Amino acid sequence: MFRSAATAPGRPRRLLAAASALTSPLLPEDFLTLFDPLWSTTSLRGRVVARRRETGRAVSVTIEPGRAWAGHRAGQYVGIGIDVDGVRHRRTYSLSSPEGAGYLTLTVQEVPGGVVSGTLVRDLPIGTVVELEQAAGTFTLPDPLPPKLLFVTAGSGITPVMSMLRTLDAGAGPMPDTVLVHSARTPADTIFAAELTGLAARHPWLRVVLRHSGVTGRLDPASLDAAVPDRAARTVYACGPDGLLDALTEAWDDVVVERFTPPARASEGTGGIVELGDGTVEVAPGQSLLEAGESAGKIMPSGCRMGICFGCVLPLREGRVRDLRTGQAHGEPGDLVQTCINSACGPARLDLG
């Protein structure tokens, strides 16, 4: 088992103190991170230390975070940046590791044609250093815990709930009265199947119901009410495809949901309202994001006018953009967008930093 950066001895701290007298006016960290990028306290990185195949399409990737990692709550997600063919790609994945573990685990299911998911599942070598963002998200359990819980998951929606179950399993007290209903297409597609069975065997108050949509059909409110007769008395957490979550929130009150994709946009035309930093900007049809931002008084990064290309890129967090050169709509959360040659394609959100 590797030693996490959060619990390692104070060697980096001692080295920083010893180096400070020798490296002024440069920061000692500038030199030490050449030896180990995880020592940085200003730039969050992580190192891939293990990979475990869960199914034919899913792999759990364990990452040792750097010293700047602030930890996570069960159910949260993390942004990760990896280089593929010399291009930095950023995506967001739910964490499947328990709270307080000192490491983080992403359980990724490969998406057909997915550049990042395919690399994480098939091609990411042990020892690779990746860029990380601090954990975020509100899909977390309250304190104190509800007396009765119901988790409803489908496909890779099991990943944030697995973080919750692992955290409850490691807790000092007994697990509350909990039911998990999880659906996968086939038994071979069921992520964490063996571990879920083992958790149910150890905890008398945990009931695990595994369903296979290829045989029994997809989950819906009626089938869940039949499987969990006291559903109305339970606090419900759900994660999975939008169709399932839409059906549950329409049929039941007070369902806590986690969506992997934003709701479908009503407009896919050129132009729209774009969130930039702490405000919004109206982007006119045919107007670039850079022009719209500057017209609204935003300080937009740009080297275009000085002949420095790619100086205007910003991370796309939500929505899509339209290439003004080709007219093609494109983009998914995590992509870097050139604001000088792209316009809005309906509502969107860009990280202005």
Coordinates of C-alpha atoms in Angstrom, one line a residue:
M1 CA 0.0 0.0 0.0
F2 CA 1.4 3.4 -0.9
R3 CA 1.8 6.2 1.6
S4 CA -0.4 9.2 1.0
A5 CA 1.1 12.7 0.7
A6 CA -1.2 13.8 3.6
T7 CA 0.3 11.3 6.0
A8 CA 3.9 11.0 4.9
P9 CA 6.7 12.1 7.3
G10 CA 7.8 15.7 7.2
R11 CA 10.7 15.2 4.8
P12 CA 9.3 17.7 2.2
R13 CA 8.8 20.3 5.0
R14 CA 12.4 19.8 6.3
L15 CA 13.8 20.0 2.8
L16 CA 11.8 23.2 2.2
A17 CA 13.3 24.8 5.3
A18 CA 16.8 23.7 4.5
A19 CA 16.5 24.9 0.9
S20 CA 15.0 28.3 1.7
A21 CA 18.4 29.8 2.6
L22 CA 20.0 28.6 -0.6
T23 CA 17.3 29.5 -3.2
S24 CA 16.3 33.1 -2.3
P25 CA 14.8 35.0 -4.1
L26 CA 13.3 32.0 -5.8
L27 CA 10.9 29.8 -3.9
P28 CA 12.4 26.5 -2.6
E29 CA 9.2 24.8 -3.9
D30 CA 10.2 25.8 -7.5
F31 CA 13.2 23.5 -7.2
L32 CA 11.7 20.7 -5.1
T33 CA 8.8 20.1 -7.5
L34 CA 11.4 19.3 -10.1
F35 CA 12.1 16.2 -8.1
D36 CA 8.5 15.5 -7.1
P37 CA 5.6 17.5 -8.5
L38 CA 3.4 16.3 -5.6
W39 CA 5.3 18.5 -3.1
S40 CA 3.8 21.7 -4.5
T41 CA 1.4 23.5 -2.2
T42 CA 0.2 25.9 -5.0
S43 CA -0.5 23.6 -7.9
L44 CA -2.6 20.5 -7.2
R45 CA -1.3 17.3 -8.9
G46 CA -1.6 13.6 -8.3
R47 CA 0.3 10.4 -9.2
V48 CA -1.4 7.3 -10.6
V49 CA -0.4 4.5 -8.2
A50 CA -2.8 1.6 -9.1
R51 CA -5.3 0.5 -11.7
R52 CA -7.9 -2.2 -11.1
R53 CA -10.3 -3.5 -13.7
E54 CA -13.9 -3.6 -12.5
T55 CA -15.7 -4.8 -15.6
G56 CA -14.8 -5.1 -19.3
R57 CA -15.4 -1.3 -19.7
A58 CA -14.7 0.1 -16.3
V59 CA -11.4 0.6 -14.3
S60 CA -10.7 2.1 -10.9
V61 CA -7.7 4.4 -11.0
T62 CA -6.1 5.1 -7.6
I63 CA -4.3 8.4 -7.3
E64 CA -1.9 9.7 -4.6
P65 CA -2.7 13.4 -4.3
G66 CA -0.2 16.1 -3.7
R67 CA 0.3 18.2 -0.5
A68 CA -2.3 20.7 -1.7
W69 CA -5.1 18.1 -1.6
A70 CA -7.8 19.2 0.9
G71 CA -9.6 15.9 1.1
H72 CA -13.2 15.0 0.0
R73 CA -16.6 14.1 1.3
A74 CA -18.2 10.9 0.2
G75 CA -20.3 11.5 -3.0
Q76 CA -18.2 14.4 -4.3
Y77 CA -16.5 14.6 -7.7
V78 CA -13.1 15.8 -8.8
G79 CA -11.7 17.5 -12.0
I80 CA -8.7 15.7 -13.6
G81 CA -6.5 16.9 -16.4
I82 CA -4.4 14.5 -18.5
D83 CA -2.3 14.9 -21.6
V84 CA -3.2 12.8 -24.6
D85 CA -1.1 13.2 -27.8
G86 CA 0.3 16.5 -26.4
V87 CA -3.1 18.0 -25.7
R88 CA -4.3 18.7 -22.1
H89 CA -7.9 17.4 -21.6
R90 CA -10.0 18.0 -18.5
R91 CA -12.9 16.0 -17.3
T92 CA -14.8 15.6 -14.1
Y93 CA -15.5 12.2 -12.4
S94 CA -17.2 11.1 -9.2
L95 CA -14.9 9.7 -6.5
S96 CA -15.5 6.1 -5.3
S97 CA -12.9 6.2 -2.5
P98 CA -14.1 6.7 1.2
E99 CA -13.6 9.8 3.2
G100 CA -10.3 10.3 4.9
A101 CA -8.5 7.6 3.0
G102 CA -5.5 9.7 2.1
Y103 CA -5.9 8.7 -1.6
L104 CA -8.6 9.2 -4.2
T105 CA -10.1 6.6 -6.6
L106 CA -11.9 7.4 -9.8
T107 CA -14.0 4.5 -11.3
V108 CA -14.3 5.3 -14.9
Q109 CA -16.5 3.5 -17.5
E110 CA -15.2 3.9 -21.1
V111 CA -17.4 6.0 -23.4
P112 CA -17.3 5.0 -27.1
G113 CA -14.9 7.4 -28.7
G114 CA -14.1 9.1 -25.4
V115 CA -10.5 10.5 -25.5
V116 CA -10.1 10.8 -21.7
S117 CA -12.2 7.8 -20.5
G118 CA -10.5 5.6 -23.1
T119 CA -7.1 6.7 -21.9
L120 CA -7.9 6.2 -18.2
V121 CA -9.4 2.8 -18.8
R122 CA -6.8 1.4 -21.2
D123 CA -3.7 3.4 -21.6
L124 CA -2.7 5.4 -18.5
P125 CA 0.6 4.1 -17.1
I126 CA 1.3 3.7 -13.4
G127 CA 3.4 6.7 -12.3
T128 CA 1.6 9.2 -14.5
V129 CA 1.3 12.6 -12.9
V130 CA -2.1 14.2 -13.5
E131 CA -3.6 17.6 -12.8
L132 CA -6.3 17.7 -10.2
E133 CA -8.9 20.1 -8.9
Q134 CA -10.2 20.1 -5.3
A135 CA -13.2 18.0 -4.7
A136 CA -16.6 19.6 -5.1
G137 CA -20.3 18.8 -5.2
T138 CA -23.3 18.6 -2.8
F139 CA -24.3 15.0 -3.4
T140 CA -23.2 14.1 0.1
L141 CA -24.8 12.5 3.2
P142 CA -26.0 14.8 6.0
D143 CA -24.8 14.8 9.6
P144 CA -26.5 13.2 11.5
L145 CA -27.4 10.4 9.1
P146 CA -31.0 9.7 8.4
P147 CA -32.4 6.6 10.2
K148 CA -33.3 5.0 6.8
L149 CA -31.6 5.4 3.5
L150 CA -32.4 4.3 -0.1
F151 CA -29.7 4.5 -2.8
V152 CA -31.0 4.1 -6.4
T153 CA -28.2 3.8 -9.0
A154 CA -27.8 2.6 -12.6
G155 CA -24.7 2.0 -14.6
S156 CA -21.7 4.2 -13.5
G157 CA -24.1 6.0 -11.2
I158 CA -22.9 3.6 -8.5
T159 CA -19.6 5.4 -8.2
P160 CA -20.5 8.3 -5.8
V161 CA -22.8 6.0 -3.8
M162 CA -19.9 3.5 -3.5
S163 CA -17.9 6.2 -1.8
M164 CA -20.7 6.7 0.6
L165 CA -21.1 2.9 1.3
R166 CA -17.3 2.5 1.8
T167 CA -17.4 5.5 4.2
L168 CA -20.3 4.0 6.2
D169 CA -18.5 0.6 6.2
A170 CA -15.4 2.2 7.7
G171 CA -17.4 4.2 10.3
A172 CA -17.2 3.6 14.0
G173 CA -20.9 2.9 14.5
P174 CA -23.3 0.5 12.8
M175 CA -24.5 1.2 9.3
P176 CA -28.0 2.7 9.3
D177 CA -30.9 0.9 7.8
T178 CA -29.9 1.1 4.1
V179 CA -31.2 -0.3 0.9
L180 CA -29.2 -0.1 -2.4
V181 CA -31.0 -0.9 -5.7
H182 CA -28.5 -1.0 -8.5
S183 CA -29.2 -1.7 -12.2
A184 CA -26.7 -2.7 -14.8
R185 CA -27.3 -4.1 -18.3
T186 CA -25.9 -7.6 -17.5
P187 CA -24.1 -9.2 -14.5
A188 CA -20.8 -8.7 -16.3
D189 CA -21.5 -5.0 -16.5
T190 CA -22.2 -4.6 -12.8
I191 CA -19.4 -2.5 -11.3
F192 CA -18.4 -3.5 -7.7
A193 CA -20.7 -6.6 -7.8
A194 CA -18.5 -8.7 -5.5
E195 CA -17.7 -5.9 -3.1
L196 CA -21.4 -5.0 -2.8
T197 CA -22.2 -8.6 -2.0
G198 CA -19.5 -8.6 0.7
L199 CA -20.8 -5.4 2.3
A200 CA -24.3 -6.8 2.6
A201 CA -22.9 -9.9 4.2
R202 CA -21.0 -7.9 6.8
H203 CA -23.8 -5.4 7.7
P204 CA -27.2 -6.9 8.7
W205 CA -28.8 -3.5 8.1
L206 CA -27.7 -3.2 4.5
R207 CA -29.8 -4.8 1.8
V208 CA -28.4 -4.9 -1.8
V209 CA -30.7 -5.5 -4.7
L210 CA -28.9 -6.0 -8.0
R211 CA -31.0 -5.8 -11.2
H212 CA -30.1 -6.4 -14.8
S213 CA -32.0 -4.3 -17.3
G214 CA -31.3 -6.8 -20.1
V215 CA -33.5 -9.2 -18.2
T216 CA -35.9 -7.3 -16.0
G217 CA -36.0 -4.0 -17.9
R218 CA -35.0 -0.5 -16.7
L219 CA -35.6 0.8 -13.2
D220 CA -38.7 3.0 -12.7
P221 CA -40.6 4.3 -9.7
A222 CA -43.2 1.4 -9.8
S223 CA -40.5 -1.3 -9.8
L224 CA -38.7 0.4 -7.0
D225 CA -41.8 0.7 -4.9
A226 CA -42.3 -3.0 -5.3
A227 CA -38.7 -3.8 -4.4
V228 CA -38.7 -1.4 -1.4
P229 CA -42.2 -1.4 0.2
D230 CA -41.2 1.2 2.9
R231 CA -39.6 3.6 0.3
A232 CA -41.7 6.5 1.5
A233 CA -40.0 6.3 4.9
R234 CA -36.5 6.5 3.5
T235 CA -34.3 9.4 2.4
V236 CA -33.6 8.7 -1.2
Y237 CA -30.3 9.4 -3.1
A238 CA -30.2 8.6 -6.8
C239 CA -27.5 8.7 -9.5
G240 CA -27.7 7.4 -13.0
P241 CA -29.1 8.2 -16.5
D242 CA -31.2 11.3 -16.9
G243 CA -34.3 9.3 -17.8
L244 CA -34.3 7.5 -14.5
L245 CA -33.6 10.6 -12.5
D246 CA -36.3 12.6 -14.3
A247 CA -38.9 9.8 -13.6
L248 CA -37.9 9.6 -9.9
T249 CA -38.1 13.4 -9.3
E250 CA -41.4 13.6 -11.0
A251 CA -42.9 10.7 -9.1
W252 CA -41.4 11.2 -5.6
D253 CA -40.7 14.2 -3.4
D254 CA -37.3 15.1 -1.9
V255 CA -35.1 12.9 -4.0
V256 CA -31.4 13.9 -3.9
V257 CA -30.0 13.4 -7.3
E258 CA -26.6 13.6 -9.0
R259 CA -26.5 14.1 -12.7
F260 CA -23.4 13.4 -14.8
T261 CA -24.6 15.6 -17.6
P262 CA -26.4 19.0 -17.4
P263 CA -30.1 19.1 -18.4
A264 CA -30.8 19.2 -22.1
R265 CA -30.7 22.7 -23.5
A266 CA -33.8 24.3 -25.1
S267 CA -31.7 26.2 -27.6
E268 CA -28.8 25.0 -29.7
G269 CA -28.6 28.1 -31.8
T270 CA -25.7 30.5 -32.1
G271 CA -25.7 33.1 -29.3
G272 CA -26.9 32.9 -25.7
I273 CA -26.3 33.8 -22.1
V274 CA -22.9 32.7 -20.9
E275 CA -21.7 32.6 -17.3
L276 CA -18.2 34.2 -17.0
G277 CA -16.7 34.3 -13.5
D278 CA -19.1 35.9 -11.1
G279 CA -21.5 37.3 -13.7
T280 CA -23.2 36.6 -17.0
V281 CA -22.7 37.9 -20.5
E282 CA -25.1 38.0 -23.4
V283 CA -23.3 36.8 -26.6
A284 CA -25.0 38.0 -29.8
P285 CA -25.2 35.7 -32.8
G286 CA -21.9 35.8 -34.7
Q287 CA -20.1 37.5 -31.8
S288 CA -17.1 35.8 -30.3
L289 CA -16.9 35.0 -26.6
L290 CA -13.8 37.1 -26.3
E291 CA -15.6 40.2 -27.8
A292 CA -18.7 39.7 -25.7
G293 CA -16.7 39.3 -22.5
E294 CA -14.6 42.4 -23.1
S295 CA -17.7 44.4 -24.1
A296 CA -19.2 43.5 -20.7
G297 CA -16.1 44.7 -18.9
K298 CA -14.7 41.3 -18.2
I299 CA -10.9 41.0 -18.0
M300 CA -10.4 38.2 -20.6
P301 CA -7.1 36.4 -21.2
S302 CA -5.9 37.0 -24.7
G303 CA -2.7 37.1 -26.6
C304 CA -4.3 37.1 -30.0
R305 CA -3.7 40.8 -30.8
M306 CA 0.0 40.3 -30.0
G307 CA 0.3 37.3 -32.2
I308 CA 0.3 34.8 -29.3
C309 CA -2.2 32.0 -30.3
F310 CA -4.1 30.0 -27.7
G311 CA -3.6 32.8 -25.1
C312 CA -7.4 33.2 -24.9
V313 CA -8.4 29.6 -23.9
L314 CA -10.9 29.1 -21.0
P315 CA -12.3 25.8 -19.6
L316 CA -15.8 25.0 -20.6
R317 CA -17.8 23.9 -17.6
E318 CA -21.3 23.5 -19.0
G319 CA -23.1 23.9 -22.3
R320 CA -21.7 24.0 -25.8
V321 CA -20.0 26.6 -28.1
R322 CA -20.1 27.2 -31.9
D323 CA -17.0 27.6 -34.0
L324 CA -17.4 30.8 -36.0
R325 CA -15.2 29.5 -38.8
T326 CA -17.1 26.3 -39.5
G327 CA -20.5 26.9 -37.8
Q328 CA -20.2 23.6 -36.0
A329 CA -21.4 23.2 -32.4
H330 CA -19.0 21.4 -30.2
G331 CA -17.7 21.0 -26.6
E332 CA -18.2 19.1 -23.4
P333 CA -17.4 20.0 -19.8
G334 CA -13.6 20.2 -19.3
D335 CA -12.7 21.2 -22.9
L336 CA -10.5 24.2 -23.4
V337 CA -12.2 26.8 -25.7
Q338 CA -10.6 29.4 -27.8
T339 CA -12.8 32.4 -27.0
C340 CA -11.6 34.4 -30.0
I341 CA -13.0 32.0 -32.6
N342 CA -16.0 30.6 -30.7
S343 CA -19.5 31.9 -30.0
A344 CA -22.2 30.7 -27.7
C345 CA -24.5 27.8 -28.6
G346 CA -27.2 28.3 -26.1
P347 CA -26.6 28.8 -22.4
A348 CA -23.0 27.9 -21.3
R349 CA -20.6 28.4 -18.4
L350 CA -16.9 29.2 -18.7
D351 CA -14.3 29.3 -15.9
L352 CA -12.8 32.7 -15.9
G353 CA -10.6 31.8 -13.0

